[in-house]
Structures are given as C-alpha cells and as structure tokens.
Amino acid sequence: MSDKAVITCALNGVLTDPKQHNVPVTPEQMAREAKAAFDAGASIMHIHLRQQAPNKGHLPSWEVAVSKEIQQAIREACPGVVINHTSGVSGPNYSGALECIRETRPEIAACNAGSLNYLKVKADNTWAWPPMMFDNAVEKVKDYLDVMNAVGTIPEFECFDVGIVRCVGMYRQVGMYKGPLEYNFVMGVASGMPADPELLPILIKLKRPEAHWQVTAIGREEIWPLHQRCAELGGHLRTGLEDTFYLADGKKVTSNGQLIEAVAACARRAGREIASPAEARKIFGTNR
C-alpha cells in the first residue's frame, strides 16, 4: 500500500448547472475553488471547461484560450498544483478535446477507456434524460493516447465498468500506451459499476499489477464508505462538486474544500499521509 494518498479535486464537471448548484465556471471562480481544495489537501485539480458568455455556464467549451486561462488562474492560486484535464466527448467530433490537450500540455488528462450506455431512471420509472451512448471506441482512445504521448501527458484511464478495466491491460499489450499507468474506477453511475466497496478487491485484481489506482465515487452520502475502503486498500482519492454535493452525514456542501477535508480524513483514518504536489508527481511519474 502506498503510504501517501494523492487527492484529486474534481472542481466542476460537465453536467451540473451553475444556476442550480454552486459549481465554478469562470477562471476566477475556478481558482478560488481550487485554492480551497488545495489548502484542504488536494494536489491535483481535475478541470472541465464551460462557456464563458453570460448565462452559458451550463454548456461545455473546448476553446484552447479558455483552458489556458483557467489553468493559469489555478496555478497562480495553487503553487505547484498538478492539472488533470478533461477529455470526455460523446460523438464523432472530439477534435476540440484533442486540441486542448495538444496546446496546453497538462500533466495528466482523463482518457475514457471504453463505451457505456449512460442511463438513469427516475422514481416514476421514466428516463432521467434521453438514453445516450458515451462512445469510446478503440480508435478514439488511440487518438487521445497518441496526442498525450506526443506532449508528455499521462492518461488517467477512466473505467466505468469491469470490462473496461480489462481493456486497459489490452491497450498496454498491443502497444497503444507504454508509460506510467493510472486507473480511475468510476463507481456510482446508474448504468455502470455501483458504489460498492466490495467491488474494490475485484477491480484491484483486474488492473495491471504495476498501476496506480483511484476511485471516483458518484452519489450522495452513501459513497463515503467507498472512499474509506479505497483509502484502506491503498488507492488514491478523488472527490469534488463534479461527483457529489453531500458529506457522510447528509449535509449538502457549498465548496470543494469541504469535500476535500472529508476525503483527507478518510486517508488519515486509514493511517496514511496526504501527498504534496511534488510527491504526487513522483508517485504518478509525471516529468514536470
């Protein structure tokens, strides 16, 4: 087990509407929320980009200028912080995501490692949103990995289901990627892996032995036993307003800092120290 726990803060996500929830959108807001998370122990900031025009903050953006401005603001607020850039796009046009990674060269970027029917059913037995496919064919994954390899960005392989975990090993086998390996087990999406701590030993068994791993736990107060078990089994930790708005006692938070404080407490209860940004870089093998 790694003695040091690296904490990632997922600052805002792509689906949450800033008119309904207190998620940051502008560079200033992103920097402020990153600083709160950084002070609470997060050494990595996972960022999504939103449109900056008035009343457009609920919509995604792939403008390189927006990415650069947000990253600069976060780095100025959080000296030494590691940036983890989003890349997730449904559909055939993902050139904007590739361009953001190519031009801004983040230390880490998400790489969704397989496809998923992204579904949720409401209490009245109707779809929460129109059924959609989050498509990540092998050709698409390869395009992302080729760009990341070219600019020295480490992929964080996001795995929404058990079979996707196994795919990552195949990407290694066929030579699609040869660098440091990091898995992100995404748990709690209704049509993917449940947020069940009992799944973790299976997922750890299926990953490549040399790889680091973490959990993204999506849900409400029920996700906190999963965070605790992740810490106990040697995984790295992630939370933030992209993943949840709730603490273990059911209290709704207003800032990423509150969530990071809670997940850092999970690590400490497991007898682990919190990694600094420099230590996170060494653990994950970034070259910057």
Coordinates of C-alpha atoms in Angstrom, one line a residue:
M1 CA 0.0 0.0 0.0
S2 CA 1.2 3.5 -0.8
D3 CA 1.8 5.4 2.4
K4 CA 1.0 8.7 0.7
A5 CA -2.5 9.3 -0.6
V6 CA -2.8 11.6 -3.6
I7 CA -6.0 13.6 -3.5
T8 CA -7.7 14.9 -6.7
C9 CA -10.4 17.5 -6.6
A10 CA -12.9 17.4 -9.5
L11 CA -13.8 21.0 -9.4
N12 CA -16.9 21.3 -11.6
G13 CA -17.8 18.6 -14.0
V14 CA -19.7 18.9 -17.2
L15 CA -23.4 18.2 -16.3
T16 CA -24.0 20.4 -13.3
D17 CA -25.8 23.7 -13.9
P18 CA -24.3 26.7 -12.0
K19 CA -27.8 28.1 -11.7
Q20 CA -28.8 25.1 -9.6
H21 CA -25.6 24.2 -7.9
N22 CA -22.6 26.1 -6.6
V23 CA -20.1 25.0 -9.3
P24 CA -17.3 27.2 -10.5
V25 CA -17.3 28.4 -14.2
T26 CA -15.1 31.4 -14.7
P27 CA -11.3 31.4 -14.2
E28 CA -11.7 33.4 -11.0
Q29 CA -14.2 31.0 -9.6
M30 CA -12.1 28.0 -10.6
A31 CA -9.1 29.5 -9.0
R32 CA -11.0 30.3 -5.8
E33 CA -12.4 26.8 -5.5
A34 CA -9.1 25.2 -6.4
K35 CA -7.4 27.2 -3.6
A36 CA -10.0 25.9 -1.1
A37 CA -9.3 22.3 -2.2
F38 CA -5.6 22.8 -2.3
D39 CA -5.5 24.2 1.2
A40 CA -7.5 21.1 2.3
G41 CA -5.0 18.7 0.8
A42 CA -5.8 18.2 -2.9
S43 CA -2.6 18.2 -5.0
I44 CA -4.4 17.6 -8.4
M45 CA -7.2 19.6 -9.9
H46 CA -9.4 17.9 -12.5
I47 CA -10.9 20.6 -14.6
H48 CA -13.8 20.8 -17.1
L49 CA -14.3 23.9 -19.3
R50 CA -17.6 25.8 -19.6
Q51 CA -18.7 28.5 -21.9
Q52 CA -17.8 31.9 -20.5
A53 CA -20.6 34.1 -22.1
P54 CA -23.4 35.2 -19.7
N55 CA -26.0 32.5 -19.0
K56 CA -23.9 29.9 -20.9
G57 CA -22.0 28.4 -18.0
H58 CA -24.0 25.2 -18.1
L59 CA -22.6 24.4 -21.5
P60 CA -19.2 22.8 -22.2
S61 CA -16.4 24.6 -24.0
W62 CA -13.3 23.3 -25.9
E63 CA -11.7 26.6 -26.5
V64 CA -8.0 26.4 -26.0
A65 CA -7.9 30.0 -24.8
V66 CA -10.4 29.2 -22.0
S67 CA -8.4 26.2 -21.0
K68 CA -5.2 28.2 -20.8
E69 CA -6.8 31.0 -18.8
I70 CA -8.3 28.6 -16.3
Q71 CA -5.1 26.6 -15.9
Q72 CA -3.1 29.8 -15.4
A73 CA -5.5 31.1 -12.8
I74 CA -5.4 27.8 -10.9
R75 CA -1.6 27.6 -11.0
E76 CA -1.3 31.1 -9.7
A77 CA -3.7 30.4 -6.8
C78 CA -2.1 27.0 -6.0
P79 CA 1.7 26.9 -6.5
G80 CA 2.9 23.6 -7.7
V81 CA -0.5 22.1 -8.3
V82 CA -1.0 19.3 -10.9
I83 CA -3.6 19.8 -13.6
N84 CA -5.8 16.9 -14.8
H85 CA -7.7 18.0 -17.9
T86 CA -11.0 16.6 -19.0
S87 CA -11.2 14.9 -22.5
G88 CA -14.7 13.3 -22.5
V89 CA -16.8 13.9 -25.6
S90 CA -19.7 11.9 -26.9
G91 CA -20.0 11.6 -30.6
P92 CA -17.6 11.6 -33.5
N93 CA -16.2 15.2 -33.2
Y94 CA -13.7 15.3 -30.4
S95 CA -11.1 17.5 -32.1
G96 CA -11.6 20.3 -29.6
A97 CA -10.6 18.0 -26.7
L98 CA -7.5 16.8 -28.6
E99 CA -6.6 20.4 -29.4
C100 CA -6.9 21.5 -25.7
I101 CA -4.5 18.7 -24.6
R102 CA -2.1 19.3 -27.5
E103 CA -1.9 23.0 -26.9
T104 CA -1.9 23.2 -23.1
R105 CA 0.1 20.0 -22.3
P106 CA -1.5 19.2 -18.9
E107 CA 0.5 16.8 -16.7
I108 CA -2.5 14.4 -16.6
A109 CA -5.6 14.1 -18.7
A110 CA -8.7 11.8 -18.5
C111 CA -8.8 9.0 -21.0
N112 CA -12.2 7.3 -21.0
A113 CA -11.2 3.7 -21.7
G114 CA -14.4 2.2 -23.0
S115 CA -18.0 2.9 -24.0
L116 CA -21.1 2.9 -21.8
N117 CA -24.8 3.2 -22.2
Y118 CA -25.2 6.3 -19.9
L119 CA -28.6 5.8 -18.3
K120 CA -30.6 6.7 -15.3
V121 CA -34.3 6.1 -14.4
K122 CA -36.3 8.4 -12.2
A123 CA -38.6 7.3 -9.3
D124 CA -41.6 7.5 -11.7
N125 CA -39.9 4.8 -13.9
T126 CA -39.1 7.2 -16.8
W127 CA -35.7 8.1 -18.1
A128 CA -33.9 10.9 -16.3
W129 CA -32.5 12.0 -19.6
P130 CA -32.8 10.6 -23.2
P131 CA -30.7 7.3 -23.3
M132 CA -27.3 8.1 -24.6
M133 CA -24.1 6.3 -25.5
F134 CA -20.9 7.6 -24.1
D135 CA -18.9 6.2 -27.0
N136 CA -15.2 5.5 -26.6
A137 CA -14.2 3.1 -29.4
V138 CA -10.6 1.8 -29.6
E139 CA -9.8 4.2 -32.4
K140 CA -11.0 7.1 -30.3
V141 CA -9.0 6.0 -27.3
K142 CA -5.9 5.6 -29.6
D143 CA -6.3 9.2 -30.9
Y144 CA -6.3 10.5 -27.3
L145 CA -3.3 8.4 -26.4
D146 CA -1.3 9.5 -29.4
V147 CA -1.8 13.1 -28.5
M148 CA -1.0 12.5 -24.9
N149 CA 2.1 10.6 -25.8
A150 CA 3.3 13.4 -28.1
V151 CA 3.0 16.1 -25.4
G152 CA 4.1 14.1 -22.4
T153 CA 0.7 14.0 -20.7
I154 CA -0.1 10.9 -18.6
P155 CA -3.6 9.4 -19.2
E156 CA -5.8 8.7 -16.3
F157 CA -7.8 5.7 -17.6
E158 CA -11.4 6.2 -16.6
C159 CA -13.2 2.8 -16.2
F160 CA -17.0 2.8 -15.8
D161 CA -17.4 -0.9 -15.8
V162 CA -15.4 -4.1 -15.1
G163 CA -14.8 -5.0 -18.7
I164 CA -13.3 -1.5 -19.3
V165 CA -10.8 -2.2 -16.6
R166 CA -9.7 -5.2 -18.5
C167 CA -9.4 -3.2 -21.8
V168 CA -6.7 -1.0 -20.3
G169 CA -4.4 -4.0 -20.0
M170 CA -5.1 -4.8 -23.6
Y171 CA -4.1 -1.3 -24.7
R172 CA -0.8 -1.9 -23.0
Q173 CA -0.4 -5.4 -24.6
V174 CA -0.8 -4.1 -28.2
G175 CA 1.5 -1.1 -27.6
M176 CA -1.1 1.7 -27.7
Y177 CA 0.4 3.1 -24.4
K178 CA 3.7 2.3 -22.7
G179 CA 4.0 5.0 -20.0
P180 CA 3.0 5.1 -16.3
L181 CA -0.4 3.5 -15.7
E182 CA -3.2 5.1 -13.6
Y183 CA -6.7 3.7 -13.4
N184 CA -9.7 5.6 -12.2
F185 CA -12.5 3.3 -11.2
V186 CA -15.7 5.3 -11.7
M187 CA -18.4 3.9 -9.4
G188 CA -21.9 5.1 -8.8
V189 CA -23.2 5.8 -12.4
A190 CA -26.5 4.1 -12.5
S191 CA -25.7 2.1 -15.7
G192 CA -22.0 1.4 -14.6
M193 CA -20.3 -0.1 -11.6
P194 CA -22.2 0.6 -8.3
A195 CA -20.6 2.5 -5.5
D196 CA -20.0 -0.8 -3.6
P197 CA -16.8 -1.2 -1.5
E198 CA -17.0 -5.0 -2.0
L199 CA -16.1 -4.5 -5.7
L200 CA -12.7 -3.0 -5.0
P201 CA -10.8 -6.2 -4.4
I202 CA -12.0 -7.5 -7.8
L203 CA -11.1 -4.3 -9.6
I204 CA -7.6 -4.3 -8.0
K205 CA -7.1 -7.9 -9.1
L206 CA -8.0 -7.0 -12.7
K207 CA -5.8 -3.9 -13.1
R208 CA -2.2 -4.2 -14.2
P209 CA -0.1 -5.0 -11.1
E210 CA 2.2 -2.0 -11.6
A211 CA -0.6 0.5 -12.0
H212 CA -1.7 3.1 -9.5
W213 CA -5.5 3.5 -9.0
Q214 CA -8.1 5.7 -7.5
V215 CA -11.9 5.8 -7.2
T216 CA -14.4 8.3 -8.5
A217 CA -17.4 7.9 -6.2
I218 CA -20.6 9.4 -7.6
G219 CA -23.7 9.7 -5.4
R220 CA -24.7 11.2 -2.1
E221 CA -23.9 10.2 1.5
E222 CA -23.8 6.5 0.5
I223 CA -20.4 7.0 -1.3
W224 CA -18.3 7.7 1.8
P225 CA -17.8 4.1 2.9
L226 CA -16.4 3.5 -0.6
H227 CA -13.9 6.4 -0.1
Q228 CA -12.9 4.9 3.2
R229 CA -12.3 1.5 1.8
C230 CA -10.4 2.9 -1.1
A231 CA -8.1 4.6 1.4
E232 CA -7.7 1.4 3.4
L233 CA -6.8 -0.7 0.3
G234 CA -4.1 1.8 -0.8
G235 CA -5.9 3.7 -3.5
H236 CA -5.7 7.3 -4.2
L237 CA -8.7 9.6 -3.6
R238 CA -10.9 11.9 -5.5
T239 CA -13.9 14.0 -4.8
G240 CA -15.4 17.3 -5.7
L241 CA -18.5 19.1 -6.9
E242 CA -18.4 17.1 -10.1
D243 CA -19.0 13.9 -8.1
T244 CA -21.2 14.8 -5.1
F245 CA -22.6 17.6 -3.1
Y246 CA -23.0 15.6 0.1
L247 CA -21.0 14.6 3.2
A248 CA -21.4 11.4 5.0
D249 CA -23.9 12.9 7.4
G250 CA -26.1 14.0 4.5
K251 CA -25.1 17.7 4.8
K252 CA -25.0 19.5 1.5
V253 CA -21.7 21.4 0.9
T254 CA -21.2 24.7 -0.8
S255 CA -17.5 24.3 -1.7
N256 CA -15.0 21.8 -2.9
G257 CA -12.9 22.5 0.1
Q258 CA -15.4 20.8 2.4
L259 CA -15.4 17.7 0.4
I260 CA -11.6 17.5 0.2
E261 CA -11.4 17.9 4.0
A262 CA -13.7 14.9 4.4
V263 CA -11.8 12.7 2.0
A264 CA -8.5 13.7 3.6
A265 CA -9.9 12.5 6.9
C266 CA -10.6 9.1 5.2
A267 CA -6.9 8.8 4.4
R268 CA -5.8 9.8 7.9
R269 CA -8.2 7.2 9.5
A270 CA -6.5 4.6 7.3
G271 CA -3.1 5.7 8.7
R272 CA -2.0 7.4 5.5
E273 CA -0.4 10.8 5.0
I274 CA -1.6 13.3 2.3
A275 CA 0.8 13.6 -0.7
S276 CA 2.1 17.0 -1.7
P277 CA 2.0 18.1 -5.4
A278 CA 5.7 17.2 -5.6
E279 CA 5.0 13.8 -4.1
A280 CA 2.1 13.3 -6.4
R281 CA 4.3 13.9 -9.4
K282 CA 6.8 11.3 -8.2
I283 CA 4.1 8.7 -7.5
F284 CA 2.4 9.1 -10.9
G285 CA 5.6 9.6 -12.8
T286 CA 5.0 12.9 -14.4
N287 CA 8.1 14.5 -15.9
R288 CA 7.3 18.2 -14.9

